[in-house]
PDB file of C-alpha atoms and ligand atoms in Angstrom:
ATOM      1  CA  UNK A   1    -180.375 161.246  -2.096  1.00 93.00           C
ATOM      2  CA  UNK A   2    -180.600 161.736   1.656  1.00 98.00           C
ATOM      3  CA  UNK A   3    -177.426 162.106   3.667  1.00 98.00           C
ATOM      4  CA  UNK A   4    -177.775 161.373   7.366  1.00 98.00           C
ATOM      5  CA  UNK A   5    -175.039 162.755   9.609  1.00 99.00           C
ATOM      6  CA  UNK A   6    -174.958 161.731  13.273  1.00 98.00           C
ATOM      7  CA  UNK A   7    -172.425 162.846  15.859  1.00 98.00           C
ATOM      8  CA  UNK A   8    -171.670 165.537  18.393  1.00 98.00           C
ATOM      9  CA  UNK A   9    -173.100 169.046  18.156  1.00 98.00           C
ATOM     10  CA  UNK A  10    -170.983 171.062  20.522  1.00 98.00           C
ATOM     11  CA  UNK A  11    -170.067 174.358  22.043  1.00 98.00           C
ATOM     12  CA  UNK A  12    -166.317 174.719  21.569  1.00 98.00           C
ATOM     13  CA  UNK A  13    -163.838 177.007  23.317  1.00 98.00           C
ATOM     14  CA  UNK A  14    -160.660 177.066  21.279  1.00 98.00           C
ATOM     15  CA  UNK A  15    -157.291 178.720  21.783  1.00 97.00           C
ATOM     16  CA  UNK A  16    -154.673 178.719  19.038  1.00 96.00           C
ATOM     17  CA  UNK A  17    -151.506 180.814  18.575  1.00 93.00           C
ATOM     18  CA  UNK A  18    -153.724 183.143  16.487  1.00 92.00           C
ATOM     19  CA  UNK A  19    -156.575 183.840  18.973  1.00 95.00           C
ATOM     20  CA  UNK A  20    -158.716 182.564  21.819  1.00 97.00           C
ATOM     21  CA  UNK A  21    -162.448 182.213  21.080  1.00 97.00           C
ATOM     22  CA  UNK A  22    -165.346 180.782  23.029  1.00 98.00           C
ATOM     23  CA  UNK A  23    -168.975 179.738  22.544  1.00 98.00           C
ATOM     24  CA  UNK A  24    -168.161 178.573  19.030  1.00 98.00           C
ATOM     25  CA  UNK A  25    -170.163 176.089  17.027  1.00 98.00           C
ATOM     26  CA  UNK A  26    -168.334 172.759  17.235  1.00 98.00           C
ATOM     27  CA  UNK A  27    -168.999 169.066  17.118  1.00 98.00           C
ATOM     28  CA  UNK A  28    -168.202 166.347  14.646  1.00 98.00           C
ATOM     29  CA  UNK A  29    -171.692 166.304  13.120  1.00 98.00           C
ATOM     30  CA  UNK A  30    -171.911 170.093  12.750  1.00 98.00           C
ATOM     31  CA  UNK A  31    -168.786 170.257  10.600  1.00 98.00           C
ATOM     32  CA  UNK A  32    -169.570 167.094   8.628  1.00 98.00           C
ATOM     33  CA  UNK A  33    -173.158 168.123   7.860  1.00 99.00           C
ATOM     34  CA  UNK A  34    -172.203 171.647   6.834  1.00 98.00           C
ATOM     35  CA  UNK A  35    -169.404 170.326   4.608  1.00 98.00           C
ATOM     36  CA  UNK A  36    -171.760 167.844   2.920  1.00 98.00           C
ATOM     37  CA  UNK A  37    -174.164 170.670   1.975  1.00 98.00           C
ATOM     38  CA  UNK A  38    -171.385 172.210  -0.119  1.00 98.00           C
ATOM     39  CA  UNK A  39    -171.588 169.264  -2.533  1.00 98.00           C
ATOM     40  CA  UNK A  40    -174.984 167.581  -2.181  1.00 98.00           C
ATOM     41  CA  UNK A  41    -178.422 167.735  -0.586  1.00 98.00           C
ATOM     42  CA  UNK A  42    -180.538 167.029   1.373  1.00 98.00           C
ATOM     43  CA  UNK A  43    -178.399 166.770   4.518  1.00 98.00           C
ATOM     44  CA  UNK A  44    -180.024 165.726   7.801  1.00 98.00           C
ATOM     45  CA  UNK A  45    -178.357 166.152  11.187  1.00 98.00           C
ATOM     46  CA  UNK A  46    -178.790 163.668  14.028  1.00 98.00           C
ATOM     47  CA  UNK A  47    -177.566 164.906  17.399  1.00 98.00           C
ATOM     48  CA  UNK A  48    -178.461 166.398  20.746  1.00 98.00           C
ATOM     49  CA  UNK A  49    -178.000 169.871  22.215  1.00 98.00           C
ATOM     50  CA  UNK A  50    -178.739 171.403  25.586  1.00 98.00           C
ATOM     51  CA  UNK A  51    -180.796 174.359  26.774  1.00 96.00           C
ATOM     52  CA  UNK A  52    -177.767 176.682  26.551  1.00 97.00           C
ATOM     53  CA  UNK A  53    -177.031 176.131  22.863  1.00 98.00           C
ATOM     54  CA  UNK A  54    -176.671 179.417  20.953  1.00 98.00           C
ATOM     55  CA  UNK A  55    -179.615 179.902  18.589  1.00 98.00           C
ATOM     56  CA  UNK A  56    -177.366 181.663  16.072  1.00 98.00           C
ATOM     57  CA  UNK A  57    -175.494 178.389  15.433  1.00 98.00           C
ATOM     58  CA  UNK A  58    -178.745 176.585  14.682  1.00 98.00           C
ATOM     59  CA  UNK A  59    -179.899 179.428  12.440  1.00 98.00           C
ATOM     60  CA  UNK A  60    -176.646 179.264  10.501  1.00 98.00           C
ATOM     61  CA  UNK A  61    -176.882 175.479   9.963  1.00 98.00           C
ATOM     62  CA  UNK A  62    -180.527 175.703   8.903  1.00 98.00           C
ATOM     63  CA  UNK A  63    -179.712 178.668   6.662  1.00 98.00           C
ATOM     64  CA  UNK A  64    -177.006 176.632   4.930  1.00 98.00           C
ATOM     65  CA  UNK A  65    -179.512 173.865   4.214  1.00 98.00           C
ATOM     66  CA  UNK A  66    -178.905 171.414   7.076  1.00 98.00           C
ATOM     67  CA  UNK A  67    -182.198 169.828   8.164  1.00 98.00           C
ATOM     68  CA  UNK A  68    -182.389 169.942  11.974  1.00 98.00           C
ATOM     69  CA  UNK A  69    -185.524 167.833  12.444  1.00 98.00           C
ATOM     70  CA  UNK A  70    -183.378 165.029  13.917  1.00 98.00           C
ATOM     71  CA  UNK A  71    -181.651 167.317  16.415  1.00 98.00           C
ATOM     72  CA  UNK A  72    -182.898 166.646  19.943  1.00 98.00           C
ATOM     73  CA  UNK A  73    -183.082 169.380  22.562  1.00 98.00           C
ATOM     74  CA  UNK A  74    -182.467 168.469  26.176  1.00 98.00           C
ATOM     75  CA  UNK A  75    -182.896 170.453  29.397  1.00 96.00           C
ATOM     76  CA  UNK A  76    -179.294 169.641  30.369  1.00 96.00           C
ATOM     77  CA  UNK A  77    -176.292 171.750  29.319  1.00 98.00           C
ATOM     78  CA  UNK A  78    -174.761 171.132  25.893  1.00 98.00           C
ATOM     79  CA  UNK A  79    -171.710 169.023  25.192  1.00 98.00           C
ATOM     80  CA  UNK A  80    -168.783 171.430  25.533  1.00 98.00           C
ATOM     81  CA  UNK A  81    -165.195 170.951  24.411  1.00 98.00           C
ATOM     82  CA  UNK A  82    -162.318 173.228  25.407  1.00 98.00           C
ATOM     83  CA  UNK A  83    -158.978 172.800  23.703  1.00 97.00           C
ATOM     84  CA  UNK A  84    -155.752 174.517  22.798  1.00 97.00           C
ATOM     85  CA  UNK A  85    -153.388 174.233  19.843  1.00 96.00           C
ATOM     86  CA  UNK A  86    -149.688 174.898  20.274  1.00 93.00           C
ATOM     87  CA  UNK A  87    -147.155 176.524  17.901  1.00 90.00           C
ATOM     88  CA  UNK A  88    -147.154 173.426  15.729  1.00 87.00           C
ATOM     89  CA  UNK A  89    -150.869 173.171  15.081  1.00 87.00           C
ATOM     90  CA  UNK A  90    -150.747 169.390  14.808  1.00 81.00           C
ATOM     91  CA  UNK A  91    -150.299 169.403  18.549  1.00 82.00           C
ATOM     92  CA  UNK A  92    -153.547 169.816  20.541  1.00 91.00           C
ATOM     93  CA  UNK A  93    -154.322 169.700  24.258  1.00 95.00           C
ATOM     94  CA  UNK A  94    -157.875 169.043  25.414  1.00 96.00           C
ATOM     95  CA  UNK A  95    -158.452 171.107  28.563  1.00 97.00           C
ATOM     96  CA  UNK A  96    -161.949 169.900  29.308  1.00 96.00           C
ATOM     97  CA  UNK A  97    -164.728 167.780  27.881  1.00 96.00           C
ATOM     98  CA  UNK A  98    -168.123 168.365  29.481  1.00 97.00           C
ATOM     99  CA  UNK A  99    -170.114 165.379  28.225  1.00 97.00           C
ATOM    100  CA  UNK A 100    -173.438 166.714  29.604  1.00 98.00           C
ATOM    101  CA  UNK A 101    -176.234 165.837  27.122  1.00 98.00           C
ATOM    102  CA  UNK A 102    -174.165 163.098  25.506  1.00 98.00           C
ATOM    103  CA  UNK A 103    -173.840 161.079  28.695  1.00 96.00           C
ATOM    104  CA  UNK A 104    -177.182 159.276  28.517  1.00 96.00           C
ATOM    105  CA  UNK A 105    -178.041 160.012  24.885  1.00 98.00           C
ATOM    106  CA  UNK A 106    -180.068 157.368  23.091  1.00 98.00           C
ATOM    107  CA  UNK A 107    -179.918 158.105  19.387  1.00 98.00           C
ATOM    108  CA  UNK A 108    -183.295 158.347  17.737  1.00 98.00           C
ATOM    109  CA  UNK A 109    -183.559 158.662  13.954  1.00 98.00           C
ATOM    110  CA  UNK A 110    -186.874 160.181  12.777  1.00 98.00           C
ATOM    111  CA  UNK A 111    -189.020 157.705  10.859  1.00 98.00           C
ATOM    112  CA  UNK A 112    -188.795 159.627   7.576  1.00 98.00           C
ATOM    113  CA  UNK A 113    -184.980 159.509   7.623  1.00 98.00           C
ATOM    114  CA  UNK A 114    -184.258 155.850   8.362  1.00 98.00           C
ATOM    115  CA  UNK A 115    -184.122 155.028   4.635  1.00 98.00           C
ATOM    116  CA  UNK A 116    -181.191 157.410   3.945  1.00 98.00           C
ATOM    117  CA  UNK A 117    -178.755 155.771   1.505  1.00 98.00           C
ATOM    118  CA  UNK A 118    -175.748 157.755   2.797  1.00 98.00           C
ATOM    119  CA  UNK A 119    -175.025 157.437   6.494  1.00 98.00           C
ATOM    120  CA  UNK A 120    -172.255 159.242   8.362  1.00 99.00           C
ATOM    121  CA  UNK A 121    -171.403 158.062  11.865  1.00 98.00           C
ATOM    122  CA  UNK A 122    -169.237 161.033  12.805  1.00 98.00           C
ATOM    123  CA  UNK A 123    -167.179 160.964  15.979  1.00 98.00           C
ATOM    124  CA  UNK A 124    -169.355 159.957  18.947  1.00 98.00           C
ATOM    125  CA  UNK A 125    -169.419 157.024  21.342  1.00 98.00           C
ATOM    126  CA  UNK A 126    -169.423 153.753  19.361  1.00 98.00           C
ATOM    127  CA  UNK A 127    -172.552 152.711  21.279  1.00 98.00           C
ATOM    128  CA  UNK A 128    -174.327 155.753  19.773  1.00 98.00           C
ATOM    129  CA  UNK A 129    -172.952 154.865  16.335  1.00 98.00           C
ATOM    130  CA  UNK A 130    -174.405 151.358  16.723  1.00 98.00           C
ATOM    131  CA  UNK A 131    -177.765 152.723  17.922  1.00 98.00           C
ATOM    132  CA  UNK A 132    -177.990 155.026  14.933  1.00 98.00           C
ATOM    133  CA  UNK A 133    -176.985 152.357  12.436  1.00 98.00           C
ATOM    134  CA  UNK A 134    -179.464 149.859  13.878  1.00 98.00           C
ATOM    135  CA  UNK A 135    -182.275 152.239  12.911  1.00 98.00           C
ATOM    136  CA  UNK A 136    -181.061 152.888   9.366  1.00 98.00           C
ATOM    137  CA  UNK A 137    -182.720 150.417   7.047  1.00 97.00           C
ATOM    138  CA  UNK A 138    -181.883 151.291   3.410  1.00 98.00           C
ATOM    139  CA  UNK A 139    -181.012 148.045   1.617  1.00 96.00           C
ATOM    140  CA  UNK A 140    -178.635 149.891  -0.695  1.00 98.00           C
ATOM    141  CA  UNK A 141    -176.518 152.261   1.378  1.00 98.00           C
ATOM    142  CA  UNK A 142    -173.002 153.465   2.064  1.00 98.00           C
ATOM    143  CA  UNK A 143    -171.928 153.911   5.685  1.00 98.00           C
ATOM    144  CA  UNK A 144    -168.892 155.912   6.782  1.00 98.00           C
ATOM    145  CA  UNK A 145    -167.607 156.160  10.356  1.00 98.00           C
ATOM    146  CA  UNK A 146    -165.020 158.247  12.157  1.00 98.00           C
ATOM    147  CA  UNK A 147    -163.641 157.693  15.644  1.00 97.00           C
ATOM    148  CA  UNK A 148    -161.063 159.000  18.115  1.00 96.00           C
ATOM    149  CA  UNK A 149    -158.394 157.723  20.522  1.00 93.00           C
ATOM    150  CA  UNK A 150    -160.761 157.865  23.508  1.00 95.00           C
ATOM    151  CA  UNK A 151    -163.053 155.197  22.018  1.00 97.00           C
ATOM    152  CA  UNK A 152    -160.149 152.945  21.068  1.00 96.00           C
ATOM    153  CA  UNK A 153    -159.307 152.891  24.775  1.00 96.00           C
ATOM    154  CA  UNK A 154    -162.671 152.901  26.543  1.00 97.00           C
ATOM    155  CA  UNK A 155    -165.024 151.258  24.002  1.00 97.00           C
ATOM    156  CA  UNK A 156    -162.765 148.954  22.006  1.00 97.00           C
ATOM    157  CA  UNK A 157    -165.274 146.127  21.737  1.00 98.00           C
ATOM    158  CA  UNK A 158    -168.141 148.324  20.515  1.00 98.00           C
ATOM    159  CA  UNK A 159    -165.772 150.041  18.084  1.00 98.00           C
ATOM    160  CA  UNK A 160    -164.863 146.665  16.593  1.00 98.00           C
ATOM    161  CA  UNK A 161    -168.579 145.967  16.210  1.00 98.00           C
ATOM    162  CA  UNK A 162    -168.981 149.281  14.358  1.00 98.00           C
ATOM    163  CA  UNK A 163    -166.150 148.332  12.020  1.00 98.00           C
ATOM    164  CA  UNK A 164    -167.876 145.110  11.037  1.00 98.00           C
ATOM    165  CA  UNK A 165    -170.969 147.059   9.943  1.00 98.00           C
ATOM    166  CA  UNK A 166    -169.560 149.956   7.945  1.00 98.00           C
ATOM    167  CA  UNK A 167    -168.192 150.448   4.436  1.00 98.00           C
ATOM    168  CA  UNK A 168    -165.505 153.035   5.170  1.00 98.00           C
ATOM    169  CA  UNK A 169    -163.531 153.971   8.271  1.00 98.00           C
ATOM    170  CA  UNK A 170    -161.928 157.420   8.466  1.00 98.00           C
ATOM    171  CA  UNK A 171    -159.312 157.732  11.186  1.00 98.00           C
ATOM    172  CA  UNK A 172    -156.399 159.976  12.186  1.00 95.00           C
ATOM    173  CA  UNK A 173    -152.831 158.888  11.699  1.00 96.00           C
ATOM    174  CA  UNK A 174    -152.012 158.585  15.422  1.00 95.00           C
ATOM    175  CA  UNK A 175    -155.237 156.742  16.139  1.00 96.00           C
ATOM    176  CA  UNK A 176    -154.644 154.346  13.237  1.00 98.00           C
ATOM    177  CA  UNK A 177    -151.198 153.484  14.611  1.00 98.00           C
ATOM    178  CA  UNK A 178    -152.680 152.890  18.069  1.00 96.00           C
ATOM    179  CA  UNK A 179    -155.710 150.919  16.876  1.00 97.00           C
ATOM    180  CA  UNK A 180    -153.684 148.692  14.534  1.00 97.00           C
ATOM    181  CA  UNK A 181    -150.746 148.355  16.968  1.00 97.00           C
ATOM    182  CA  UNK A 182    -148.125 149.369  14.423  1.00 98.00           C
ATOM    183  CA  UNK A 183    -146.178 152.488  13.532  1.00 98.00           C
ATOM    184  CA  UNK A 184    -146.207 151.554   9.861  1.00 98.00           C
ATOM    185  CA  UNK A 185    -149.178 153.312   8.253  1.00 98.00           C
ATOM    186  CA  UNK A 186    -149.384 150.950   5.279  1.00 98.00           C
ATOM    187  CA  UNK A 187    -149.652 148.007   7.640  1.00 98.00           C
ATOM    188  CA  UNK A 188    -152.080 149.966   9.810  1.00 98.00           C
ATOM    189  CA  UNK A 189    -154.384 150.576   6.822  1.00 98.00           C
ATOM    190  CA  UNK A 190    -154.286 146.901   5.885  1.00 98.00           C
ATOM    191  CA  UNK A 191    -154.956 145.757   9.445  1.00 98.00           C
ATOM    192  CA  UNK A 192    -157.909 148.125   9.747  1.00 98.00           C
ATOM    193  CA  UNK A 193    -159.367 146.705   6.524  1.00 98.00           C
ATOM    194  CA  UNK A 194    -159.166 143.268   8.120  1.00 98.00           C
ATOM    195  CA  UNK A 195    -161.421 144.517  10.924  1.00 98.00           C
ATOM    196  CA  UNK A 196    -164.343 144.823   8.498  1.00 98.00           C
ATOM    197  CA  UNK A 197    -164.679 147.924   6.321  1.00 98.00           C
ATOM    198  CA  UNK A 198    -164.195 147.692   2.562  1.00 98.00           C
ATOM    199  CA  UNK A 199    -162.249 150.981   2.577  1.00 98.00           C
ATOM    200  CA  UNK A 200    -160.085 152.823   5.105  1.00 98.00           C
ATOM    201  CA  UNK A 201    -158.877 156.412   5.043  1.00 98.00           C
ATOM    202  CA  UNK A 202    -155.998 157.457   7.284  1.00 98.00           C
ATOM    203  CA  UNK A 203    -155.920 161.243   7.677  1.00 97.00           C
ATOM    204  CA  UNK A 204    -152.486 162.859   7.792  1.00 96.00           C
ATOM    205  CA  UNK A 205    -153.460 166.400   8.784  1.00 92.00           C
ATOM    206  CA  UNK A 206    -151.486 168.963   6.781  1.00 92.00           C
ATOM    207  CA  UNK A 207    -150.056 166.126   4.657  1.00 94.00           C
ATOM    208  CA  UNK A 208    -153.355 164.823   3.284  1.00 96.00           C
ATOM    209  CA  UNK A 209    -154.706 161.301   3.487  1.00 98.00           C
ATOM    210  CA  UNK A 210    -154.137 157.669   2.538  1.00 98.00           C
ATOM    211  CA  UNK A 211    -156.954 155.610   1.019  1.00 98.00           C
ATOM    212  CA  UNK A 212    -156.931 151.804   1.208  1.00 98.00           C
ATOM    213  CA  UNK A 213    -159.328 149.536  -0.679  1.00 98.00           C
ATOM    214  CA  UNK A 214    -159.855 145.909  -1.643  1.00 97.00           C
ATOM    215  CA  UNK A 215    -157.110 143.845  -3.282  1.00 97.00           C
ATOM    216  CA  UNK A 216    -154.310 146.214  -2.419  1.00 97.00           C
ATOM    217  CA  UNK A 217    -155.987 149.302  -3.916  1.00 98.00           C
ATOM    218  CA  UNK A 218    -154.159 152.375  -2.589  1.00 98.00           C
ATOM    219  CA  UNK A 219    -154.230 156.149  -3.143  1.00 98.00           C
ATOM    220  CA  UNK A 220    -152.171 158.951  -1.626  1.00 97.00           C
ATOM    221  CA  UNK A 221    -153.836 162.376  -1.588  1.00 97.00           C
ATOM    222  CA  UNK A 222    -152.061 165.559  -0.540  1.00 96.00           C
ATOM    223  CA  UNK A 223    -153.521 168.492   1.344  1.00 96.00           C
ATOM    224  CA  UNK A 224    -154.131 171.989   0.010  1.00 97.00           C
ATOM    225  CA  UNK A 225    -151.009 174.046   0.854  1.00 96.00           C
ATOM    226  CA  UNK A 226    -152.397 176.630   3.275  1.00 95.00           C
ATOM    227  CA  UNK A 227    -150.597 179.874   4.058  1.00 92.00           C
ATOM    228  CA  UNK A 228    -153.070 180.902   6.738  1.00 86.00           C
ATOM    229  CA  UNK A 229    -153.856 178.413   9.455  1.00 93.00           C
ATOM    230  CA  UNK A 230    -156.083 179.820  12.203  1.00 96.00           C
ATOM    231  CA  UNK A 231    -157.825 176.812  13.757  1.00 96.00           C
ATOM    232  CA  UNK A 232    -157.692 173.220  12.492  1.00 96.00           C
ATOM    233  CA  UNK A 233    -160.589 172.044  14.703  1.00 97.00           C
ATOM    234  CA  UNK A 234    -163.082 170.078  12.677  1.00 97.00           C
ATOM    235  CA  UNK A 235    -160.860 169.599   9.632  1.00 97.00           C
ATOM    236  CA  UNK A 236    -161.301 165.826   9.895  1.00 97.00           C
ATOM    237  CA  UNK A 237    -165.064 166.127  10.212  1.00 98.00           C
ATOM    238  CA  UNK A 238    -165.172 168.488   7.245  1.00 98.00           C
ATOM    239  CA  UNK A 239    -163.184 165.930   5.272  1.00 98.00           C
ATOM    240  CA  UNK A 240    -165.798 163.326   6.160  1.00 98.00           C
ATOM    241  CA  UNK A 241    -168.649 165.584   5.020  1.00 98.00           C
ATOM    242  CA  UNK A 242    -166.902 166.435   1.759  1.00 98.00           C
ATOM    243  CA  UNK A 243    -166.293 162.771   1.082  1.00 98.00           C
ATOM    244  CA  UNK A 244    -169.914 161.695   1.620  1.00 98.00           C
ATOM    245  CA  UNK A 245    -171.215 164.753  -0.256  1.00 98.00           C
ATOM    246  CA  UNK A 246    -169.178 163.693  -3.282  1.00 98.00           C
ATOM    247  CA  UNK A 247    -170.535 160.135  -3.210  1.00 98.00           C
ATOM    248  CA  UNK A 248    -174.108 161.351  -2.715  1.00 98.00           C
ATOM    249  CA  UNK A 249    -173.828 163.783  -5.632  1.00 98.00           C
ATOM    250  CA  UNK A 250    -172.787 160.784  -7.768  1.00 98.00           C
ATOM    251  CA  UNK A 251    -175.524 158.592  -6.226  1.00 98.00           C
ATOM    252  CA  UNK A 252    -172.675 156.156  -5.560  1.00 98.00           C
ATOM    253  CA  UNK A 253    -173.919 153.812  -2.837  1.00 98.00           C
ATOM    254  CA  UNK A 254    -171.523 151.185  -4.229  1.00 98.00           C
ATOM    255  CA  UNK A 255    -168.637 153.494  -5.193  1.00 98.00           C
ATOM    256  CA  UNK A 256    -165.735 152.418  -7.335  1.00 98.00           C
ATOM    257  CA  UNK A 257    -162.210 153.056  -6.081  1.00 98.00           C
ATOM    258  CA  UNK A 258    -161.964 155.908  -8.597  1.00 98.00           C
ATOM    259  CA  UNK A 259    -165.086 157.543  -7.155  1.00 98.00           C
ATOM    260  CA  UNK A 260    -163.607 157.197  -3.679  1.00 98.00           C
ATOM    261  CA  UNK A 261    -160.372 158.826  -4.817  1.00 98.00           C
ATOM    262  CA  UNK A 262    -162.361 161.835  -6.035  1.00 98.00           C
ATOM    263  CA  UNK A 263    -164.295 161.879  -2.752  1.00 98.00           C
ATOM    264  CA  UNK A 264    -161.033 161.919  -0.776  1.00 98.00           C
ATOM    265  CA  UNK A 265    -159.645 164.786  -2.866  1.00 98.00           C
ATOM    266  CA  UNK A 266    -162.839 166.813  -2.395  1.00 98.00           C
ATOM    267  CA  UNK A 267    -162.799 166.113   1.331  1.00 98.00           C
ATOM    268  CA  UNK A 268    -159.208 167.255   1.544  1.00 98.00           C
ATOM    269  CA  UNK A 269    -159.926 170.503  -0.324  1.00 98.00           C
ATOM    270  CA  UNK A 270    -163.002 171.317   1.767  1.00 98.00           C
ATOM    271  CA  UNK A 271    -161.058 170.666   4.986  1.00 98.00           C
ATOM    272  CA  UNK A 272    -158.597 173.371   3.974  1.00 98.00           C
ATOM    273  CA  UNK A 273    -161.350 175.999   4.215  1.00 98.00           C
ATOM    274  CA  UNK A 274    -162.182 174.954   7.773  1.00 98.00           C
ATOM    275  CA  UNK A 275    -158.579 175.539   8.916  1.00 97.00           C
ATOM    276  CA  UNK A 276    -158.525 179.147   7.720  1.00 97.00           C
ATOM    277  CA  UNK A 277    -160.723 180.547  10.458  1.00 97.00           C
ATOM    278  CA  UNK A 278    -162.235 179.539  13.792  1.00 98.00           C
ATOM    279  CA  UNK A 279    -165.120 177.097  13.991  1.00 98.00           C
ATOM    280  CA  UNK A 280    -167.149 176.795  10.779  1.00 98.00           C
ATOM    281  CA  UNK A 281    -166.718 180.450   9.749  1.00 98.00           C
ATOM    282  CA  UNK A 282    -164.536 179.904   6.720  1.00 98.00           C
ATOM    283  CA  UNK A 283    -166.441 176.806   5.600  1.00 98.00           C
ATOM    284  CA  UNK A 284    -169.726 178.724   5.819  1.00 98.00           C
ATOM    285  CA  UNK A 285    -168.305 181.458   3.630  1.00 97.00           C
ATOM    286  CA  UNK A 286    -166.739 179.116   1.059  1.00 97.00           C
ATOM    287  CA  UNK A 287    -168.420 179.418  -2.322  1.00 96.00           C
ATOM    288  CA  UNK A 288    -168.624 176.669  -4.932  1.00 95.00           C
ATOM    289  CA  UNK A 289    -166.382 178.690  -7.283  1.00 97.00           C
ATOM    290  CA  UNK A 290    -163.656 178.964  -4.626  1.00 97.00           C
ATOM    291  CA  UNK A 291    -163.845 175.231  -4.057  1.00 98.00           C
ATOM    292  CA  UNK A 292    -163.573 174.559  -7.775  1.00 97.00           C
ATOM    293  CA  UNK A 293    -160.645 176.974  -8.130  1.00 98.00           C
ATOM    294  CA  UNK A 294    -158.750 175.155  -5.385  1.00 98.00           C
ATOM    295  CA  UNK A 295    -159.592 171.822  -6.930  1.00 98.00           C
ATOM    296  CA  UNK A 296    -158.244 172.887 -10.325  1.00 98.00           C
ATOM    297  CA  UNK A 297    -155.033 174.231  -8.815  1.00 97.00           C
ATOM    298  CA  UNK A 298    -154.713 171.115  -6.638  1.00 97.00           C
ATOM    299  CA  UNK A 299    -154.864 168.954  -9.746  1.00 97.00           C
ATOM    300  CA  UNK A 300    -152.048 170.993 -11.300  1.00 97.00           C
ATOM    301  CA  UNK A 301    -149.800 170.753  -8.264  1.00 95.00           C
ATOM    302  CA  UNK A 302    -150.467 167.035  -7.781  1.00 95.00           C
ATOM    303  CA  UNK A 303    -149.485 166.037 -11.354  1.00 94.00           C
ATOM    304  CA  UNK A 304    -145.910 165.422 -12.333  1.00 93.00           C
ATOM    305  CA  UNK A 305    -146.276 165.047 -16.132  1.00 90.00           C
TER     306      UNK A 305
HETATM  307  P1  AMP B   1    -161.536 167.162  14.950  1.00 54.85           P
HETATM  308  O1  AMP B   1    -160.745 168.442  14.980  1.00 54.85           O
HETATM  309  O2  AMP B   1    -161.843 166.684  13.573  1.00 54.85           O
HETATM  310  O3  AMP B   1    -160.932 166.111  15.827  1.00 54.85           O
HETATM  311  O4  AMP B   1    -162.970 167.480  15.603  1.00 54.85           O
HETATM  312  C1  AMP B   1    -163.118 168.398  16.627  1.00 54.85           C
HETATM  313  C2  AMP B   1    -164.560 168.421  17.107  1.00 54.85           C
HETATM  314  O5  AMP B   1    -164.850 167.211  17.800  1.00 54.85           O
HETATM  315  C3  AMP B   1    -164.789 169.557  18.083  1.00 54.85           C
HETATM  316  O6  AMP B   1    -165.685 170.483  17.517  1.00 54.85           O
HETATM  317  C4  AMP B   1    -165.364 168.902  19.347  1.00 54.85           C
HETATM  318  O7  AMP B   1    -166.512 169.540  19.807  1.00 54.85           O
HETATM  319  C5  AMP B   1    -165.650 167.483  18.923  1.00 54.85           C
HETATM  320  N1  AMP B   1    -165.302 166.522  19.983  1.00 54.85           N
HETATM  321  C6  AMP B   1    -164.248 166.577  20.833  1.00 54.85           C
HETATM  322  N2  AMP B   1    -164.269 165.533  21.711  1.00 54.85           N
HETATM  323  C7  AMP B   1    -165.369 164.790  21.380  1.00 54.85           C
HETATM  324  C8  AMP B   1    -165.972 163.587  21.916  1.00 54.85           C
HETATM  325  N3  AMP B   1    -165.452 162.932  22.967  1.00 54.85           N
HETATM  326  N4  AMP B   1    -167.091 163.124  21.309  1.00 54.85           N
HETATM  327  C9  AMP B   1    -167.617 163.757  20.261  1.00 54.85           C
HETATM  328  N5  AMP B   1    -167.123 164.888  19.740  1.00 54.85           N
HETATM  329  C10 AMP B   1    -166.016 165.416  20.276  1.00 54.85           C
END
């Protein structure tokens, strides 16, 4: 069952206490699409790149099974993000965001993809999320969206419109507190549910994630205990891809809370691979057996009886 992933496809320059690397593959959609291929197929990417985008990144995505027919190429420079992580890797400073191709982007979903039953609106301007969703026409579908603090501030109204149209919102802890105007994460989850989606996931970085569902349904998932943390960029997007890949593999367009719990666990495990190296390097290299090994061990360490 088709998975459609729309979002940013970026050139990232990232500095962490481990190293400083540039011209990396980045972008919310790149990570989410690659992660989804680990669990399901076909995966179709919707995005836009510029004339300076490294061909090797495109070759890697295509080689891993991501369909790039919905990836537009513009004559402008690519969207480029430059950021730095400090000693505590939860702490990130964005040095520059060159919007470039994203500034006037009008999302266009190829005709043969509009019927995708699994739709991921990865982090991008809410107006682009709305444009993409307006073109998707499957009557039976599951729509997941991610966002970031910037959009809560500069596109609050459009973001609320997105929330009314999606099934699941995935959001960072800090952003959830800001968006729901409370420091209490349980309240934040409940308030976000009231804005429209049937389910909400609040990501807690190295501490995992909280899942909220209808009628007080709640699940707390941990994170894989990593010894090596090189670059956490894209962990949230990888989580998103792992989650949708799990639902697609189950053909669950109307997932039960139990299916969502499994999707959250898989997303959390896949995200751990992303953090082990810069960009998508570790995720690319991750084999199904390694994923399953982590999953088995994760089950052991999460049980108390
Ligand atoms: P995450 O670490 O999950 O927050 O995602 C990081 C990715 O988001 C990086 O690869 C960036 O290229 C991308 N990104 C950063 N800022 C934006 C933005 N304003 N819009 C879309 N994508 C962005």
